[in-house]
Amino acid sequence: MKSVIIIGAGLGGLAAALRLQHMGFAVTVIEKQKRAGGRSNVLQEHGFRVDIGPTILVMKETFDETYRAIGQDLNRRVKFVPLDPNYRIYYHDGAYIDLFNSMAKLAAECERIEPGVTTRLFRFIGEGAKKYELGMDFVARNYDHITDLANPQAAARLIETGAYQNLYAQAGKFFKTDKLRKAFTFHSMFLGLSPFDALAMYSLITYADLVEGMQYPMGGIYSIVEDMVALAGEMGVTLRTGAPVEEILIDGGRAKGVRLAGGEVVTADIVVSNADLVYTYKELVPASYRRDYTDAKLDKMDYACSGYLLYLGVDKVYPQMRHQALYFSEDYRANLDAIFRTKTLPADPSFHMNNPTITDPSLAPPGHSVLYLLAPMPNLQGNVDWDAAAPLVREKLLQGLERLVDPDVRRHIVWEREYRPADWLDDINAPYGVAFGSLSHGFFQSSYFRPHNVARDIPGLYFVGQGTYPGIGMPMVMLSARLLAERLAKEQT
Ligand SMILES: Cc1cc2nc3c(=O)[nH]c(=O)nc-3n(C[C@H](O)[C@H](O)[C@H](O)COP(=O)(O)OP(=O)(O)OC[C@H]3O[C@@H](n4cnc5c(N)ncnc54)[C@H](O)[C@@H]3O)c2cc1C
């Protein structure tokens, strides 16, 4: 039986551990933090339970498939409820729109904003379906050679759908108002990309979101992590937490194990890193062994954005709120340019607002709510002084809450925590404090061009998670564990 060390117990590390243990490998997961989950972690204090990272679960099938692959049924172990609408979108002028996944209700909402839009909306969704099919062709596979990209049918569809065009510009062909253009392009932010820079291909996420719908696991996203940890224990995976890896040991050119902080050495036949790929190469693999990813090459890559998060416990319930909401600033472009181009503090930040207690009151004491506010921010390649900036952003977010939800909200805050860009760096070793994932999804950092899940210069070293393909976001990370398992089945069994 071959042994595998997985560095990191993020969703990707856990999913890989379950699959590999099921395939007959002896798996040990070594996690730096006290608790598994990585970016999908949780705060539990004073009767409040808050997911600190991801809250939007689309493409749930990727989780279902992970469980099926190991002979389990996720839906028997974790209770899911559908969210409809997926989001409420608030605009600067007080208007709002609910993005339902019932098409008739969605069309009625869009007509309020842009009369006569229904036919164009349905055409947009139809085009999204084609891009989804095309995109999945590139996403759900391992790459070894550039010729793996060659696919005449896909090339024809790329041209037919204009998937290579600019996302925001293409949305402009379907929607006349800025309001609907914003509502149907913001999804690229999930991949760390501004809709003004992203490929139109990424409207496939909008399609998946609208048509497949959004699911909420009772107890929050962390209840999935808890279940994966429980399953790992039942299956015999060894999980060590509070154990930072300091070096990947290489012997005769091959990865042979890891050295932990404190000096302990753990050996294995195969090492898989779920820690950020850029961080892994730079900090855990001695430079003398790195032919393919030198520091200079890694420094030149494009990095995704970060975020400022405010978590509030309030002694009030807000039945008029939706579970998920987004606020778009008036000058959306200036907001996105500040985050992605000038890497400065946005003057009027757009933000995501999550009130999971609408669906799941168990997350707070009776009569209380949890409010999660996430404002995308530049990563630490910019020069923002976060000690000065954090109180300013907090104030903007509270003003937003006062405007959109409750003018008295401050009086009701009984518990509060925040997360700044540097916290992602300190807690999970995210380069430049990137939030959603490190390498953004421009064309040359996607599919074949994204770092592969195998280090060809260091036999025995593999990757899983957002740093390798397919990329950023929970569903992609679930797929990355499947691709890793397929690769190891071919190369190591
Ligand atoms: C604020 C925020 C909101 C998000 N919202 C969404 C959303 O709504 N929907 C969605 O799908 N996605 C969302 N994402 C993205 C999603 O959370 C990530 O893409 C995904 O969880 C990444 O999983 P992963 O397994 O690749 O790695 P990670 O979660 O990054 O896990 C890596 C693990 O490696 C560990 N590690 C690092 N270095 C070492 C070391 N030296 N030794 C041992 N362990 C180490 C870390 O501690 C961590 O536990 C969000 C992310 C954030 C931060």
XYZ file of C-alpha atoms and ligand atoms in Angstrom:
546
model
C 0.000 0.000 0.000
C 1.565 3.334 -1.037
C 1.571 6.158 1.483
C 0.528 9.735 0.707
C 1.078 12.931 2.678
C -1.348 15.733 1.894
C -0.155 19.163 3.040
C -3.239 21.167 4.023
C -6.815 20.260 4.986
C -8.687 22.739 2.802
C -11.668 21.395 0.860
C -9.282 20.184 -1.849
C -7.006 18.396 0.619
C -9.950 16.736 2.362
C -11.648 15.656 -0.881
C -8.340 14.228 -2.138
C -7.791 12.413 1.177
C -11.216 10.720 0.938
C -10.729 9.666 -2.666
C -7.143 8.427 -2.247
C -7.858 6.520 0.974
C -10.818 4.899 -0.819
C -8.477 3.919 -3.671
C -6.212 2.071 -1.207
C -3.522 4.636 -0.423
C -2.588 5.216 3.247
C -3.261 8.929 3.641
C -1.945 11.370 6.242
C -3.193 14.967 6.080
C -0.980 17.552 7.790
C -2.644 20.898 8.457
C -1.024 24.068 9.780
C -4.113 25.443 11.514
C -5.887 24.134 14.614
C -8.897 23.176 12.534
C -9.447 21.731 9.041
C -11.198 23.767 6.324
C -8.626 26.294 5.093
C -10.471 29.170 3.456
C -13.732 27.379 4.284
C -13.319 27.835 7.996
C -15.703 28.898 10.745
C -15.947 31.277 13.708
C -17.947 29.980 16.682
C -18.245 32.495 19.502
C -20.939 33.688 21.934
C -23.610 31.505 20.357
C -22.881 32.678 16.789
C -21.537 30.374 14.094
C -20.259 32.077 10.934
C -18.590 30.701 7.822
C -15.559 32.953 7.388
C -14.980 32.271 3.684
C -17.234 30.760 1.012
C -21.006 30.984 1.423
C -22.210 30.611 -2.181
C -22.547 26.984 -3.194
C -23.194 26.406 -6.882
C -22.546 23.245 -8.918
C -23.349 21.137 -5.857
C -23.118 18.090 -8.111
C -19.312 18.315 -7.723
C -19.752 17.592 -3.989
C -22.349 14.877 -4.640
C -19.969 13.203 -7.096
C -17.089 13.335 -4.574
C -19.213 11.407 -2.092
C -20.525 8.953 -4.692
C -16.924 8.181 -5.718
C -16.227 6.889 -2.203
C -19.527 5.019 -1.870
C -21.274 7.668 0.256
C -24.359 9.831 -0.128
C -23.736 13.451 0.852
C -27.462 14.186 1.035
C -27.986 11.567 3.729
C -25.233 13.089 5.836
C -25.773 16.854 5.387
C -29.136 18.534 4.890
C -29.323 20.941 1.935
C -32.033 23.448 1.158
C -32.369 25.324 -2.143
C -32.213 29.130 -2.089
C -34.615 30.984 -4.349
C -33.906 33.752 -5.126
C -30.185 33.158 -5.309
C -29.464 36.809 -4.567
C -31.009 40.191 -4.088
C -29.029 42.867 -5.904
C -29.136 46.378 -4.504
C -28.173 49.404 -6.575
C -26.872 52.783 -5.406
C -30.208 54.534 -6.147
C -32.309 52.297 -3.897
C -33.563 50.014 -6.708
C -33.150 46.272 -6.300
C -33.740 43.077 -8.233
C -34.105 39.479 -7.069
C -32.262 36.883 -9.173
C -34.695 33.956 -9.044
C -33.921 30.657 -10.682
C -37.532 30.332 -11.723
C -37.197 31.794 -15.229
C -40.658 33.393 -15.250
C -39.954 35.179 -11.950
C -36.491 36.195 -13.111
C -37.906 37.673 -16.322
C -40.546 39.620 -14.349
C -37.806 41.076 -12.125
C -35.666 42.071 -15.116
C -38.664 43.674 -16.869
C -39.056 46.034 -13.877
C -35.550 47.342 -14.583
C -35.474 47.101 -18.373
C -38.887 46.778 -20.060
C -38.819 44.471 -23.101
C -35.704 42.568 -21.984
C -37.248 39.076 -21.649
C -36.316 37.732 -25.093
C -32.779 39.066 -24.771
C -32.493 37.625 -21.229
C -33.483 34.157 -22.446
C -31.049 34.422 -25.361
C -28.303 35.361 -22.889
C -29.121 32.299 -20.771
C -29.215 30.066 -23.859
C -25.770 31.319 -24.902
C -24.623 30.709 -21.297
C -25.717 27.068 -21.644
C -23.496 26.647 -24.709
C -20.563 28.251 -22.894
C -21.165 25.993 -19.890
C -20.961 22.900 -22.086
C -17.875 24.260 -23.806
C -16.238 25.304 -20.528
C -16.804 21.955 -18.827
C -14.991 20.315 -21.724
C -11.849 22.273 -20.788
C -12.365 22.136 -17.026
C -12.979 18.498 -16.190
C -9.758 16.976 -17.522
C -6.083 16.543 -16.814
C -3.578 18.103 -19.182
C -0.213 16.736 -20.210
C 0.465 18.224 -23.633
C -0.662 21.396 -25.350
C -2.296 19.169 -27.965
C -4.793 18.152 -25.235
C -6.358 21.548 -25.915
C -6.980 20.709 -29.555
C -10.660 20.066 -30.103
C -12.161 21.194 -33.423
C -15.742 21.017 -32.094
C -14.844 23.199 -29.106
C -13.021 25.674 -31.368
C -16.153 26.019 -33.518
C -18.273 26.592 -30.411
C -15.747 29.129 -29.077
C -16.236 31.167 -32.222
C -20.012 30.637 -32.375
C -20.533 31.859 -28.774
C -17.874 34.590 -28.818
C -16.575 33.067 -25.567
C -13.165 34.681 -26.294
C -14.703 38.196 -26.196
C -14.810 40.508 -23.188
C -17.458 39.544 -20.613
C -18.846 42.986 -19.792
C -18.796 44.141 -23.418
C -20.611 41.004 -24.555
C -23.266 41.391 -21.830
C -23.832 44.851 -23.322
C -25.178 43.170 -26.463
C -27.981 41.563 -24.441
C -28.730 44.189 -21.784
C -29.173 47.921 -22.388
C -29.015 49.067 -18.775
C -25.923 49.120 -16.613
C -28.032 47.610 -13.857
C -28.623 44.341 -15.710
C -25.098 44.297 -17.148
C -23.814 44.356 -13.564
C -26.323 41.717 -12.417
C -25.261 39.256 -15.118
C -21.470 39.703 -15.058
C -20.401 39.996 -11.409
C -19.879 36.213 -11.191
C -16.363 36.492 -12.671
C -15.362 38.083 -9.358
C -15.675 34.577 -7.869
C -12.615 33.679 -9.951
C -10.769 36.779 -8.872
C -11.393 38.554 -12.203
C -12.971 41.912 -12.980
C -15.891 41.515 -15.450
C -14.174 44.272 -17.447
C -11.136 42.005 -17.920
C -12.727 38.537 -17.951
C -13.495 36.399 -20.982
C -17.174 36.107 -21.952
C -16.647 32.363 -21.410
C -17.111 33.004 -17.698
C -20.796 33.785 -18.115
C -20.973 29.996 -17.774
C -20.859 30.616 -13.983
C -23.842 32.953 -14.266
C -25.635 30.209 -16.179
C -24.799 27.500 -13.614
C -25.882 29.809 -10.822
C -29.201 30.798 -12.418
C -30.222 27.494 -13.904
C -28.826 24.908 -11.482
C -29.627 27.145 -8.534
C -27.935 27.636 -5.226
C -27.983 25.247 -2.285
C -27.411 25.927 1.387
C -26.104 23.201 3.726
C -27.798 23.522 7.136
C -25.181 24.560 9.669
C -23.363 26.485 6.920
C -20.598 25.495 4.527
C -18.503 24.363 7.483
C -20.949 21.522 8.124
C -19.644 19.963 4.875
C -16.066 20.320 6.152
C -17.077 18.742 9.478
C -18.666 15.839 7.640
C -15.600 15.307 5.448
C -13.391 15.279 8.549
C -15.724 12.760 10.227
C -15.698 10.553 7.114
C -11.914 10.770 6.874
C -11.722 9.502 10.472
C -14.167 6.652 9.745
C -12.124 5.626 6.691
C -8.788 5.595 8.518
C -7.201 8.802 7.203
C -4.720 10.264 9.707
C -5.402 13.980 10.197
C -2.846 16.052 12.088
C -3.755 19.665 12.821
C -1.627 22.476 14.278
C 1.332 21.031 12.360
C 2.855 23.450 9.818
C 5.023 21.846 7.140
C 8.297 23.719 6.699
C 9.893 21.807 3.857
C 9.146 19.147 1.277
C 12.001 16.669 1.507
C 13.575 15.652 -1.765
C 15.918 12.720 -2.061
C 17.551 11.701 -5.316
C 15.362 14.266 -7.088
C 12.118 12.678 -5.737
C 9.681 14.007 -3.113
C 10.041 11.710 -0.120
C 8.195 13.414 2.719
C 8.003 16.580 4.769
C 9.732 18.287 7.665
C 7.419 19.915 10.186
C 8.029 22.995 12.321
C 9.946 21.623 15.303
C 11.981 19.298 13.091
C 9.865 16.122 12.927
C 10.237 14.285 9.610
C 7.304 12.362 8.093
C 8.053 10.252 5.038
C 5.745 8.949 2.294
C 5.813 7.592 -1.246
C 3.844 10.559 -2.588
C 3.480 14.183 -1.419
C 0.407 16.185 -2.454
C 0.253 19.881 -1.637
C -3.132 21.483 -1.020
C -1.322 24.531 0.382
C -1.251 27.340 -2.156
C 0.778 26.230 -5.192
C 2.827 29.425 -5.473
C 3.592 29.338 -1.743
C 4.457 25.620 -1.967
C 7.005 26.146 -4.719
C 8.504 29.267 -3.184
C 8.613 28.298 0.485
C 8.519 24.517 0.724
C 10.608 23.339 -2.259
C 14.291 24.309 -2.180
C 15.043 26.543 -5.199
C 17.789 24.213 -6.460
C 15.154 21.582 -7.349
C 12.794 23.938 -9.190
C 13.265 23.851 -12.940
C 9.752 24.807 -14.018
C 8.612 27.356 -11.414
C 11.408 29.701 -10.428
C 10.677 32.664 -8.123
C 11.027 35.018 -11.109
C 8.392 33.103 -13.082
C 6.019 32.935 -10.114
C 6.441 36.671 -9.426
C 5.363 37.511 -12.978
C 2.042 35.661 -12.732
C -1.295 37.472 -12.253
C -2.733 37.316 -8.759
C -6.410 37.500 -7.799
C -7.933 40.038 -5.436
C -8.291 39.995 -1.667
C -11.174 41.037 0.542
C -12.146 42.772 3.771
C -14.744 40.886 5.809
C -16.934 42.028 8.669
C -18.897 39.445 10.668
C -21.634 40.761 12.933
C -23.927 39.176 15.517
C -27.030 41.347 16.052
C -29.852 41.027 18.563
C -32.565 41.389 15.942
C -34.031 39.396 13.039
C -34.623 40.800 9.559
C -37.297 38.713 7.819
C -37.397 41.175 4.902
C -33.785 40.323 3.946
C -32.696 37.692 1.456
C -30.168 35.003 2.436
C -27.650 36.349 -0.115
C -27.423 39.921 -1.389
C -24.993 42.114 -3.299
C -24.606 45.854 -3.365
C -23.122 47.410 -6.507
C -21.548 50.815 -6.166
C -22.634 53.496 -8.653
C -19.255 53.701 -10.356
C -18.775 49.955 -10.676
C -15.882 50.371 -13.072
C -13.953 52.696 -10.731
C -14.545 50.204 -7.923
C -13.183 47.304 -9.996
C -10.265 49.294 -11.410
C -9.212 50.227 -7.859
C -9.249 46.550 -6.855
C -7.627 45.028 -9.925
C -5.624 47.741 -11.693
C -4.440 50.525 -9.406
C -4.630 48.276 -6.319
C -5.859 51.126 -4.170
C -8.681 51.423 -1.668
C -12.030 51.692 -3.539
C -13.853 54.937 -2.672
C -17.315 53.321 -2.724
C -16.858 49.584 -2.284
C -19.351 47.100 -3.693
C -20.036 44.295 -1.219
C -21.632 40.912 -0.661
C -24.052 40.595 2.257
C -25.012 37.223 3.646
C -27.667 36.621 6.308
C -27.695 32.823 6.726
C -29.977 33.041 9.778
C -32.836 33.767 7.335
C -32.636 30.084 6.355
C -30.908 28.667 9.414
C -31.763 30.339 12.759
C -29.591 27.755 14.585
C -26.524 29.861 13.688
C -27.393 32.502 16.299
C -29.121 32.674 19.700
C -32.932 33.023 19.504
C -34.002 36.456 18.219
C -30.495 37.143 16.846
C -28.955 37.168 13.350
C -25.577 36.690 11.749
C -24.552 39.247 9.116
C -21.524 38.554 6.898
C -20.195 41.413 4.766
C -17.460 40.892 2.181
C -15.960 43.759 0.188
C -13.485 42.663 -2.527
C -10.233 44.580 -2.059
C -6.829 44.833 -3.772
C -4.338 42.172 -2.771
C -1.170 43.053 -0.862
C 0.731 43.880 -4.073
C -0.862 47.307 -3.519
C 0.321 49.651 -0.805
C -2.851 50.052 1.246
C -2.129 50.769 4.922
C -4.668 48.376 6.412
C -4.437 49.766 9.959
C -5.755 53.037 8.564
C -8.017 51.509 5.889
C -9.865 48.835 7.899
C -11.860 51.293 10.062
C -12.790 53.262 6.909
C -14.035 50.174 5.083
C -15.877 48.994 8.204
C -17.605 52.375 8.380
C -18.649 52.201 4.688
C -20.050 48.704 5.214
C -22.025 49.796 8.272
C -23.379 52.805 6.365
C -24.412 50.403 3.600
C -26.219 48.204 6.132
C -27.988 51.259 7.562
C -29.168 52.260 4.101
C -30.198 48.814 2.887
C -31.342 46.956 5.990
C -31.806 48.902 9.213
C -30.964 52.551 10.035
C -30.505 51.434 13.670
C -28.304 48.425 12.998
C -25.310 49.712 15.020
C -27.354 49.684 18.231
C -28.059 45.991 17.699
C -24.489 44.753 17.228
C -23.578 42.434 20.114
C -20.632 40.584 18.563
C -18.175 41.544 15.845
C -15.071 40.195 14.110
C -13.177 41.254 10.984
C -10.766 39.669 8.526
C -8.192 41.692 6.598
C -6.048 40.742 3.566
C -2.985 40.039 5.748
C -5.026 37.495 7.730
C -5.271 35.240 4.662
C -1.496 35.438 4.366
C -0.895 34.650 8.053
C -3.537 31.964 8.457
C -3.321 29.947 5.245
C -0.140 31.206 3.543
C -2.061 32.885 0.713
C 0.447 34.893 -1.382
C -0.256 38.636 -1.255
C -3.228 37.892 1.019
C -5.392 36.810 -1.928
C -8.819 35.682 -0.759
C -10.671 33.401 -3.210
C -7.546 31.793 -4.674
C -4.132 32.979 -5.767
C -3.716 32.802 -9.552
C -6.422 34.700 -11.395
C -8.173 33.109 -14.363
C -6.914 34.989 -17.391
C -6.576 32.860 -20.533
C -2.899 32.079 -19.863
C -3.608 30.951 -16.292
C -6.478 28.609 -17.146
C -6.785 24.935 -18.247
C -3.529 23.719 -19.869
C -1.800 27.031 -19.059
C -2.570 26.898 -15.308
C 0.112 25.115 -13.246
C -0.510 21.382 -13.579
C -1.383 19.068 -10.712
C 1.899 17.231 -11.084
C 5.384 18.707 -10.652
C 7.185 17.178 -13.611
C 10.547 18.450 -12.318
C 10.086 16.708 -8.933
C 8.691 13.168 -9.301
C 6.346 12.206 -6.474
C 5.060 15.775 -5.912
C 1.459 16.594 -6.841
C -1.037 19.406 -6.204
C -4.708 19.732 -5.397
C -6.870 22.808 -4.813
C -7.328 26.276 -6.222
C -3.698 26.792 -7.327
C -3.792 24.066 -9.963
C -6.452 23.348 -12.608
C -9.409 23.779 -12.936
C -8.958 26.619 -10.400
C -10.672 28.855 -7.878
C -13.924 28.204 -5.993
C -15.370 25.239 -4.125
C -16.762 23.341 -7.150
C -13.482 23.701 -9.055
C -11.537 22.522 -6.022
C -13.790 19.442 -5.775
C -13.052 18.751 -9.445
C -9.320 19.196 -8.829
C -9.452 16.342 -6.284
C -11.132 14.140 -8.903
C -8.467 15.016 -11.482
C -5.686 14.287 -8.986
C -7.223 10.903 -8.158
C -7.484 10.077 -11.874
C -3.845 11.046 -12.383
C -2.598 9.014 -9.416
C -4.649 6.014 -10.541
C -2.742 6.183 -13.824
C 0.715 7.070 -12.555
C 0.990 5.514 -9.090
C -1.041 2.306 -8.956
C -13.804 35.295 1.789
C -13.930 34.207 0.770
C -15.131 34.004 0.151
C -15.274 32.989 -0.794
N -16.497 32.768 -1.344
C -16.693 31.694 -2.130
C -17.998 31.303 -2.477
O -18.973 31.931 -2.054
N -18.158 30.194 -3.273
C -17.082 29.449 -3.691
O -17.276 28.434 -4.380
N -15.814 29.784 -3.332
C -15.603 30.868 -2.556
N -14.341 31.169 -2.112
C -13.196 30.427 -2.656
C -13.009 29.057 -1.996
O -13.156 29.178 -0.615
C -11.617 28.520 -2.283
O -11.312 28.602 -3.671
C -11.448 27.073 -1.826
O -12.016 26.870 -0.554
C -9.989 26.737 -1.787
O -9.813 25.456 -1.280
P -8.393 24.725 -1.333
O -8.614 23.337 -0.904
O -7.744 24.952 -2.624
O -7.441 25.474 -0.329
P -7.483 26.279 1.011
O -8.843 26.438 1.543
O -6.684 27.486 0.770
O -6.700 25.311 2.003
C -5.297 25.186 2.009
C -4.901 24.622 3.354
O -3.484 24.450 3.385
C -3.041 24.798 4.701
N -1.606 25.103 4.676
C -0.994 26.159 4.065
N 0.332 26.112 4.279
C 0.566 25.000 5.038
C 1.725 24.420 5.583
N 2.939 24.946 5.396
N 1.598 23.300 6.326
C 0.381 22.711 6.523
N -0.757 23.238 6.029
C -0.667 24.359 5.282
C -3.885 26.007 5.038
O -3.880 26.297 6.414
C -5.240 25.565 4.514
O -5.982 24.863 5.488
C -14.166 32.170 -1.135
C -12.936 32.366 -0.493
C -12.824 33.358 0.467
C -11.518 33.526 1.173
